[in-house]
Coordinates of C-alpha atoms in Angstrom, one line a residue:
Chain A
X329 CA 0.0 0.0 0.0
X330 CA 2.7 2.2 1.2
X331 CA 4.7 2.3 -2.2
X332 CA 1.8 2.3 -4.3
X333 CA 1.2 5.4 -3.5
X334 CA 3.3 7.4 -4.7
X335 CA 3.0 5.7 -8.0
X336 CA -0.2 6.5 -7.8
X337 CA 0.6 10.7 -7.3
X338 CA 3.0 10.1 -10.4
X339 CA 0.6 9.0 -12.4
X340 CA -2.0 11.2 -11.5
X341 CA 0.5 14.4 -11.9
X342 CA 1.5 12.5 -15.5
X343 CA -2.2 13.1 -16.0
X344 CA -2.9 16.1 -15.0
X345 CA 0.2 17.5 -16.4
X346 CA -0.6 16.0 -19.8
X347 CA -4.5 17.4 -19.8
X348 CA -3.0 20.8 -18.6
X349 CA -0.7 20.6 -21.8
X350 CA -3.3 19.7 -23.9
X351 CA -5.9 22.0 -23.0
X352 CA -3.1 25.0 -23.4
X353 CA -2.1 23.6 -26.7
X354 CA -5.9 23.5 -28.2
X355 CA -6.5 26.8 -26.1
X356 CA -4.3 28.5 -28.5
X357 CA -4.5 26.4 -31.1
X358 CA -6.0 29.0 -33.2
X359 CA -2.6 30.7 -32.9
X360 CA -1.4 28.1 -36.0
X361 CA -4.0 28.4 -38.0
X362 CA -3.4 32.3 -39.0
X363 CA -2.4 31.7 -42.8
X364 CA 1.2 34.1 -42.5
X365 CA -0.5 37.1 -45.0
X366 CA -3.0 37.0 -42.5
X367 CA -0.4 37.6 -39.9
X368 CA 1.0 40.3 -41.5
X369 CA -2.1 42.4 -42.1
X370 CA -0.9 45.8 -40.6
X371 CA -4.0 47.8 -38.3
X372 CA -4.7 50.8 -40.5
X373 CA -5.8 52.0 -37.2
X374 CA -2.8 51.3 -35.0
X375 CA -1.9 53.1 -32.3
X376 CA -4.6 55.9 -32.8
X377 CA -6.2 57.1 -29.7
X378 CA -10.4 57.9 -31.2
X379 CA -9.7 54.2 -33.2
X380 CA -9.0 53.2 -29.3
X381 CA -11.7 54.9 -27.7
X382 CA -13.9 53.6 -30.7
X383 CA -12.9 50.2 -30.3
X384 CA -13.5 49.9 -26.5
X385 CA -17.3 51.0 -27.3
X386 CA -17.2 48.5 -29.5
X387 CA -15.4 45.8 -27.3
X388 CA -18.4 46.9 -24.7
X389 CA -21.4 46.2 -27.1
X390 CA -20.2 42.7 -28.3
X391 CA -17.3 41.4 -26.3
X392 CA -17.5 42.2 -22.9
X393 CA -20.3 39.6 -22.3
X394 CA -18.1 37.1 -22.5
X395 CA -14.6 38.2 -21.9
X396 CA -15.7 40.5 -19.2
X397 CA -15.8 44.5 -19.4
X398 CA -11.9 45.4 -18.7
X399 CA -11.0 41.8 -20.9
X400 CA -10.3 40.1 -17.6
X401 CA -11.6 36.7 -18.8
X402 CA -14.8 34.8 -17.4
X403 CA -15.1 31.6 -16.9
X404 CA -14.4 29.3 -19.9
X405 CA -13.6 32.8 -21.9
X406 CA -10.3 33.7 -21.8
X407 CA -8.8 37.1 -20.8
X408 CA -7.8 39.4 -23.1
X409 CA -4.7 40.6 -21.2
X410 CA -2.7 37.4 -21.4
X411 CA 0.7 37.0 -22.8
X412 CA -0.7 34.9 -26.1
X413 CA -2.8 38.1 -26.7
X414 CA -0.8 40.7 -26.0
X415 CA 2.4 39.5 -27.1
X416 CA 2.5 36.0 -29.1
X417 CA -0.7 37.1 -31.7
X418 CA -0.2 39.8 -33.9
X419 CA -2.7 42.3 -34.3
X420 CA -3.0 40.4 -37.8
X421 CA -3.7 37.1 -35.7
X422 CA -6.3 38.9 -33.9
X423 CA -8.2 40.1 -37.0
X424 CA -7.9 36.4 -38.6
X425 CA -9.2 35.4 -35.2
X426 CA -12.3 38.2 -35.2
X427 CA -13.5 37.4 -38.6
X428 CA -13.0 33.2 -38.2
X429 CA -14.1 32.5 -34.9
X430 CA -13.7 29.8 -33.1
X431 CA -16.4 28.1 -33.0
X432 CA -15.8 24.9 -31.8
X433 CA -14.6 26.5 -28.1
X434 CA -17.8 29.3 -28.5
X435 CA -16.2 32.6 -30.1
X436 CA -18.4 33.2 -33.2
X437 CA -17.5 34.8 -36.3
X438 CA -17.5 38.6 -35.9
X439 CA -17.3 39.6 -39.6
X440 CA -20.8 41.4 -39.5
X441 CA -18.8 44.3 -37.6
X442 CA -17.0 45.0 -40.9
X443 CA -13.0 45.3 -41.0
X444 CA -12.9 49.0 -39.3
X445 CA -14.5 48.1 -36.4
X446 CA -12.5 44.9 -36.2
X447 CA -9.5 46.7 -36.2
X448 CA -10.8 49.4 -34.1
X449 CA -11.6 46.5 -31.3
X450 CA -7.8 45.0 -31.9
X451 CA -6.6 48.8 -31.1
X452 CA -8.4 48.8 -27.7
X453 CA -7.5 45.4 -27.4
X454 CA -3.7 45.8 -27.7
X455 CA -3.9 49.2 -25.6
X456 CA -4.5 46.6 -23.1
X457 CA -1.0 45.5 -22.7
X458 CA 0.3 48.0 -19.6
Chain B
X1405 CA -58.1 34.7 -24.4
X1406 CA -57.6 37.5 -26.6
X1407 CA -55.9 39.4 -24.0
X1408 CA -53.7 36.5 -23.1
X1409 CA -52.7 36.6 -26.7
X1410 CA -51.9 40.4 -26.4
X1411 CA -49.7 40.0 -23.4
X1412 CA -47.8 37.1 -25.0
X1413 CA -45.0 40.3 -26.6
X1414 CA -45.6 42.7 -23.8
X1415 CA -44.2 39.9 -21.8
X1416 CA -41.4 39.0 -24.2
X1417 CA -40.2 42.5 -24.1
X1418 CA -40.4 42.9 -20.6
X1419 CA -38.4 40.1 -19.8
X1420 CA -36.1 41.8 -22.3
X1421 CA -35.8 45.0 -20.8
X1422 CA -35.6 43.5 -17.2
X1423 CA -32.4 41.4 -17.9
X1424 CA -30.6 43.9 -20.2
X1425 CA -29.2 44.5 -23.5
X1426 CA -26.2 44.0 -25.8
X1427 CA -26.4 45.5 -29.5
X1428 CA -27.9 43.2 -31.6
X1429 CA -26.1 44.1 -35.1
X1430 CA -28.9 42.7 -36.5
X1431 CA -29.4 42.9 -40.7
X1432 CA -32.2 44.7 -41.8
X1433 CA -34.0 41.5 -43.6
X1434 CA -37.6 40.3 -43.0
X1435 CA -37.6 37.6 -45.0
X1436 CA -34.1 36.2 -45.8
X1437 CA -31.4 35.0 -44.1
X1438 CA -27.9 36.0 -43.3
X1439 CA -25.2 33.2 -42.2
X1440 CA -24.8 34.8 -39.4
X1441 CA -25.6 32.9 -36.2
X1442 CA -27.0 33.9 -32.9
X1443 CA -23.9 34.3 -30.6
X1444 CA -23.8 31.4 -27.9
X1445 CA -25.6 31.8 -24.7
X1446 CA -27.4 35.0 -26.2
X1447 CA -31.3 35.2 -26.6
X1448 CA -33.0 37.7 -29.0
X1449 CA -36.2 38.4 -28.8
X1450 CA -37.9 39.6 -32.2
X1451 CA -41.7 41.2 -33.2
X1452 CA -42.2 41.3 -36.7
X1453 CA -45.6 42.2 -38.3
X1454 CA -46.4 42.4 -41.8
X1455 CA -49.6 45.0 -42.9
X1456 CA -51.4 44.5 -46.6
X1457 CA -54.4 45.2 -48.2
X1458 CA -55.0 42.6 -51.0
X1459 CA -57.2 43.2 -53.9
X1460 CA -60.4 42.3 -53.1
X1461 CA -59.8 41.3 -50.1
X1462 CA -59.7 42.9 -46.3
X1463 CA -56.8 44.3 -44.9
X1464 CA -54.3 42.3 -42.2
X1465 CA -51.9 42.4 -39.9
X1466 CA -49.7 39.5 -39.6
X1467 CA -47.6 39.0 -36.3
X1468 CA -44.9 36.6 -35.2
X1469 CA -42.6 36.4 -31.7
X1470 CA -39.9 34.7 -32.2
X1471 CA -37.1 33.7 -29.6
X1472 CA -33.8 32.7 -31.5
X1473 CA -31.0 31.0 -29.0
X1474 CA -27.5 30.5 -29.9
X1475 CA -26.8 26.8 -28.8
X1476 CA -23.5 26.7 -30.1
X1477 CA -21.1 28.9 -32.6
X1478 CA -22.6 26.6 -35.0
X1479 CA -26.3 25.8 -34.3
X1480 CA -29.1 28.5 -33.7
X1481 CA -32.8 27.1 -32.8
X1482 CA -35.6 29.6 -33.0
X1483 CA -39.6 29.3 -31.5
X1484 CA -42.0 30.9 -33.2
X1485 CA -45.9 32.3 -32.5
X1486 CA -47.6 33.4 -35.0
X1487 CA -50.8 35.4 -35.2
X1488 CA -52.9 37.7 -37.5
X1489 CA -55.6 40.1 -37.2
X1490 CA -57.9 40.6 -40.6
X1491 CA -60.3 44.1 -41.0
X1492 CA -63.7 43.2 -40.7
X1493 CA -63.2 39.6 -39.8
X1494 CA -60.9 38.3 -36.4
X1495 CA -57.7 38.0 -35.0
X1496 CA -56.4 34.6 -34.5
X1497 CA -53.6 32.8 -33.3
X1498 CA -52.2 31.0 -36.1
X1499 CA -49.8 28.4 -34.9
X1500 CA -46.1 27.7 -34.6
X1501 CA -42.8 27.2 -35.8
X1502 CA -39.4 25.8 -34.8
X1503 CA -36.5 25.9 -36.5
X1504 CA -33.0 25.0 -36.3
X1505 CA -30.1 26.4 -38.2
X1506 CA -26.1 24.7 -38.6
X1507 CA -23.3 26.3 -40.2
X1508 CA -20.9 22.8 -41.3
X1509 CA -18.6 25.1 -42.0
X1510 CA -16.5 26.7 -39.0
X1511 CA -14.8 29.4 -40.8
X1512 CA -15.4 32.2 -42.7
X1513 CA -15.2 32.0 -46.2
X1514 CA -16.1 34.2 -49.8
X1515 CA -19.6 32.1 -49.9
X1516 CA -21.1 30.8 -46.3
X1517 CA -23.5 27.8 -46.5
X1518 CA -26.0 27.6 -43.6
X1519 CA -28.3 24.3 -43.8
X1520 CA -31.7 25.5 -42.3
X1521 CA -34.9 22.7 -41.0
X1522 CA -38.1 23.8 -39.5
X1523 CA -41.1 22.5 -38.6
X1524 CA -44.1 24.7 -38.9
X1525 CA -47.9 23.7 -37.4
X1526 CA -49.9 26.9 -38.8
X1527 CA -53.7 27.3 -40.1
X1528 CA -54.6 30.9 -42.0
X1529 CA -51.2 32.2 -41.5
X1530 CA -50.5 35.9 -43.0
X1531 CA -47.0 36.4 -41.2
X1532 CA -46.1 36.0 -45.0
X1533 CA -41.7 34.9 -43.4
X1534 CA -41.4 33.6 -46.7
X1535 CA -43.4 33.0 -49.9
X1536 CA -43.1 29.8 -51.0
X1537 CA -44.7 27.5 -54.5
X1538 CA -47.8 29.5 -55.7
X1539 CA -48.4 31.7 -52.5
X1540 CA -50.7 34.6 -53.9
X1541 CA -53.7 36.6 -53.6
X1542 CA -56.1 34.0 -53.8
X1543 CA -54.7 32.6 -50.4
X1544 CA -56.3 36.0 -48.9
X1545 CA -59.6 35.5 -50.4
X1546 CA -61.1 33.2 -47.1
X1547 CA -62.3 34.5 -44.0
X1548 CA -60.4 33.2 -41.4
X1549 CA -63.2 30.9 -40.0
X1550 CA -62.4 29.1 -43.4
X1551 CA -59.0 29.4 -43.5
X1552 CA -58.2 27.9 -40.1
X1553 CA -60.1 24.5 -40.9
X1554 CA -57.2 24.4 -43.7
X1555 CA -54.0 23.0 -41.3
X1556 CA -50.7 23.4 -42.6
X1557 CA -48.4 20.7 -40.8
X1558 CA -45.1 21.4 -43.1
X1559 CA -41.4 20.6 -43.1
X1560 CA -39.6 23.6 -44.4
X1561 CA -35.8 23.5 -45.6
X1562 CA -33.3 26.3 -46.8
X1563 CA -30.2 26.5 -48.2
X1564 CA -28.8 29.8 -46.9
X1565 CA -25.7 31.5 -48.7
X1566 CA -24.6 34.5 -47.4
X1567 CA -21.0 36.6 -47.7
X1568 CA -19.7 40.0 -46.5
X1569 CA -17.6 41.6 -48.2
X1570 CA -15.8 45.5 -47.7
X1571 CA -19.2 46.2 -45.2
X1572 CA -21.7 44.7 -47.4
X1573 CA -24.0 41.7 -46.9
X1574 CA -25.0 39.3 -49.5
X1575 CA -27.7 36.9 -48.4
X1576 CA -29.5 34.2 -50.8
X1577 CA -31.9 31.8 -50.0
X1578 CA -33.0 28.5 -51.9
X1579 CA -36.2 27.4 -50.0
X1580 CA -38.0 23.6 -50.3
X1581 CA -41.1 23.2 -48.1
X1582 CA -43.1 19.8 -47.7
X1583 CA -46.6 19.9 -46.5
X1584 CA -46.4 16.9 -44.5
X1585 CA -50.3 16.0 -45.7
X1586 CA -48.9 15.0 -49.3
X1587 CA -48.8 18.2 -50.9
X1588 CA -45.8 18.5 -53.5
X1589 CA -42.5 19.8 -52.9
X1590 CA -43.1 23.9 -52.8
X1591 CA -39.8 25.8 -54.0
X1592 CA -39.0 29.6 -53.3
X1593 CA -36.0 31.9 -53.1
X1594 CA -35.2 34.7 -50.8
X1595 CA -32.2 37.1 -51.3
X1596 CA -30.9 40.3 -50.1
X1597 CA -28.0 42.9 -49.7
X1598 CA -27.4 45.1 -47.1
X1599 CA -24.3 48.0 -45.7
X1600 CA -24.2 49.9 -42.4
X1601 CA -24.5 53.3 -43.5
X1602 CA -20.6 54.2 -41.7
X1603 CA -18.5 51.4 -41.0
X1604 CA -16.3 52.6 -38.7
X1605 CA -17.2 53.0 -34.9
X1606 CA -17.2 56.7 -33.6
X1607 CA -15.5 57.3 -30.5
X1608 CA -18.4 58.9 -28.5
X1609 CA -21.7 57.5 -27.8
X1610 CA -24.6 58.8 -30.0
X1611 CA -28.0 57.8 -31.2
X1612 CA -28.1 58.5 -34.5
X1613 CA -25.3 58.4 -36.4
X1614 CA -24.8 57.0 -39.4
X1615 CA -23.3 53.6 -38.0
X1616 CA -26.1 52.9 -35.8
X1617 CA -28.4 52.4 -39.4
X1618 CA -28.2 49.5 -41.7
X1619 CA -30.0 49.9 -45.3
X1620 CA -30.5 47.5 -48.0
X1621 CA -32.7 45.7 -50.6
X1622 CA -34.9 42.5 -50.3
X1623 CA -36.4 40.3 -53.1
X1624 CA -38.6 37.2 -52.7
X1625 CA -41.1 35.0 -54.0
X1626 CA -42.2 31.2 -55.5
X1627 CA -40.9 29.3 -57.7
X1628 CA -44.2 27.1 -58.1
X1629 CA -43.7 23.6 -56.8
X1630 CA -42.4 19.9 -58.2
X1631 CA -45.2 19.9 -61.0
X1632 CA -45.6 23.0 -62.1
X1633 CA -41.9 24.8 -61.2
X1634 CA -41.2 28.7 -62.6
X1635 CA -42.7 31.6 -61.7
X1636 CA -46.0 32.0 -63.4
X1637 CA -48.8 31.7 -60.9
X1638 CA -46.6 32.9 -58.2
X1639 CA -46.0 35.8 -56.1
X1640 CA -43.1 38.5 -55.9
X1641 CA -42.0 41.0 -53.6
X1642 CA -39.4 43.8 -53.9
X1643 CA -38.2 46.6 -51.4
X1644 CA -35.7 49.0 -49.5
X1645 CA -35.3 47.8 -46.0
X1646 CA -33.6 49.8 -43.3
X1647 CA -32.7 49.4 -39.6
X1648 CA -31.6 51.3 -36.6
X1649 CA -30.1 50.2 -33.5
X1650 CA -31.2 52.6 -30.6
X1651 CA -28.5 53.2 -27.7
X1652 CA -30.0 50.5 -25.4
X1653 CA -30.2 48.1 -27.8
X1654 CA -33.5 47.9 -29.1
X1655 CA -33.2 47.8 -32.8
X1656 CA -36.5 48.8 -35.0
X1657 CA -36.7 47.9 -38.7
X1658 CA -38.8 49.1 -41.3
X1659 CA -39.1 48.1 -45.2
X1660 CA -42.2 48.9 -48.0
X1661 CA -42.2 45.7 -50.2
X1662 CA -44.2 46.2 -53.5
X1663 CA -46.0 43.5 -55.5
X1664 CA -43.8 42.7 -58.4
X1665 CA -47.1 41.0 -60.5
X1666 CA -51.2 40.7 -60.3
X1667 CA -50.6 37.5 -57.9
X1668 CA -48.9 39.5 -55.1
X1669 CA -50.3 42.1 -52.8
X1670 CA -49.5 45.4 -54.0
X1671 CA -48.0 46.6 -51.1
X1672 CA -46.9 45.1 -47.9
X1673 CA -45.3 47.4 -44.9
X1674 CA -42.9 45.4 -42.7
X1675 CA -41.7 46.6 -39.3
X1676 CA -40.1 44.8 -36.4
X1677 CA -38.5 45.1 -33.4
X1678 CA -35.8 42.6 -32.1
X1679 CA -33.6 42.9 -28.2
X1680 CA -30.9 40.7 -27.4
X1681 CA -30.6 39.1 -23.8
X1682 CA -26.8 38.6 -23.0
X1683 CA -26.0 35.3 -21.9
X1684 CA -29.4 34.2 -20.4
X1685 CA -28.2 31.3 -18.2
X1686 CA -25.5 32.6 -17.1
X1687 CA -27.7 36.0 -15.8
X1688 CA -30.1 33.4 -14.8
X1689 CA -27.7 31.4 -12.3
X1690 CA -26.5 34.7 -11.0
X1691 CA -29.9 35.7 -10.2
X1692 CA -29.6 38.5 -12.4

């Protein structure tokens, strides 16, 4: 009994480790989808403080349901703050991401907004990084 | 039971205003589809009523609530009530409708298919959400103590295309409906293309600024059915259709449709109203 246990902890870390792994891999798995010109869109918006302002009206009317109202994340809907957001995705990524969805983990498509609007929600979202 | 029939909306739009809003984005269409899916967890509450006068016949209003659910990214299932009220006659409930919508696609792409089923149980309907085989004035012609004895038990499917593209909207629509009592296969068609009058977001809230309005065109009518298919004997409706989404999400949508040949109703006058309750199960477990 004694040293079964703590096979039994190995295994269940090897486990959870492995789940852990593979939820963060299919979390972002979007991430390797982006086609690479789809990367490399450029925000004709970038960096402009009424696109900003714009955007987080935007982000308040159709996001913040779900990703809450300062993009801290709710529940199974991930924050907008984190590192894979604000650093690993492009604001390229993000656009792909906006007009694709992902609608197997419940982000629809959000092309009815029409490309300004995306990029003006990408602006606010990236203004996000401090 | 008439007043129960009235409070039916009133209800609907309480319960609307009581939980709280989100904008809807909603395209200004009466008839046709988008591809575009209710968002998950969200439910939108919608009134639209059509008003006609066809020749020879007394002027209606026909109504129907509908409550559209997003059950997943990629299914939307919708309830319907219908029910009409005819000049010099009654004003009925007319039956119902559910339908169910699935996007097989999971991505966005230059044409969006949409596979649409619904199941409709209506008698005397004049809601007129879609025109279908050789719909026309003659269908106007009963009174509605006639009409009702006639039950419609039908299967209704749609092929829904629908693209945007630089703003715009593209929606088509093949339709194929089954009246489950052995009628023939009924064909129709349904298309229409709408813009947000200013694409881009302002930076300050207002009310009615150019964004806040969608505008666009709708066609629709039969296509006769398995025996008989093309459009002679059938009706045909044209019009402008236009939106606007009001700062607490309400949006309110008007469109004059015109009679395109001697088998349709001159005129028809659309408007609607549609809310959108933000995730209702999740407000609901809050106790919100």
């Amino acid at each position: 009994m004694c040293d079964k246990s703590p096979r039994h902890v190995r295994v269940l870390l090897t486990v959870l480790a492995l789940a852990g792994f593979a939820y963060g891999v299919a979390d972002g798995a979007w991430l390797h989808s982006v086609p690479a010109r789809d990367r490399e869109r450029i925000n004709p918006f970038h960096g402009q403080p009424e696109a900003i302002d714009a955007g987080r009206r935007v982000f308040a009317d159709h996001c913040a349901q779900c990703h809450g109202q300062n993009a801290e994340g709710k529940k199974k809907h991930p924050s907008l703050r984190s590192s894979r957001v604000q650093r690993e995705a492009t604001e390229g990524d993000l656009h792909w991401l906006l007009v694709n969805g992902n609608m197997r983990k419940g982000m629809p498509s959000w092309s009815k907004l029409g490309d300004p609007q995306i990029w003006q929600v990408i602006s606010y979202v990236k203004s996000l990084h401090d | 039971m008439r007043k129960a029939r009235r409070a039916v909306p009133i209800f609907a739009l309480s319960l609307a205003i009581a939980f709280g809003k989100i904008q809807a984005q909603e395209r200004p269409y009466f008839v046709t589809y988008s591809h575009e899916m209710e968002e998950p967890g969200n439910l939108e509450i919608e009134l639209f009523n059509v008003v006609g006068k066809p020749p020879d016949a007394n002027r209606f209003l026909g109504s129907s609530l509908e409550l559209e659910y997003g059950v997943k990214g990629w299914w939307t299932s919708e309830g319907y009530l219908d029910g009409q009220a005819t000049a010099n006659d009654s004003t009925i409930f007319t039956g119902y409708r559910w339908e169910n919508r699935f996007r097989p696609l999971l991505r966005e792409y230059w044409i969006n298919p949409v596979l649409y089923v619904e199941f409709e149980n209506t008698s005397a309907d004049k809601a007129l959400r879609e025109v279908v085989g050789h719909d026309g004035v003659p269908d106007f012609a009963d009174s509605n103590a006639i009409a009702r004895k006639d039950k419609e038990r039908e299967i209704e499917t749609k092929l829904i295309l629908g693209s945007n593209y630089r703003g715009w909207n593209i929606s088509e629509n093949i339709i194929a409906e089954k009246n489950l009592a052995g009628d023939p296969w009924e064909f129709g068609y349904a298309w229409a293309v709408s813009r947000p009058l200013r694409l881009a977001a302002s930076a300050h809230n207002c009310t009615f600024c150019a964004e806040k309005f969608q505008a666009g065109l709708e066609m629709y009518g039969g296509l006769g059915d398995r025996y008989s298919f093309g459009t002679r004997l059938t009706s045909q409706y044209a019009g402008p259709t236009i939106n606007w989404t009001a700062p607490n999400g309400l949006t309110l949508s008007f469109s004059p449709q015109f009679g395109l040949n001697d088998y349709s109703v001159p005129r028809l006058y659309r408007f609607g109203m549609s809310y959108e309750i933000e995730q209702l199960f999740g407000r609901i477990s809050r106790g919100k």
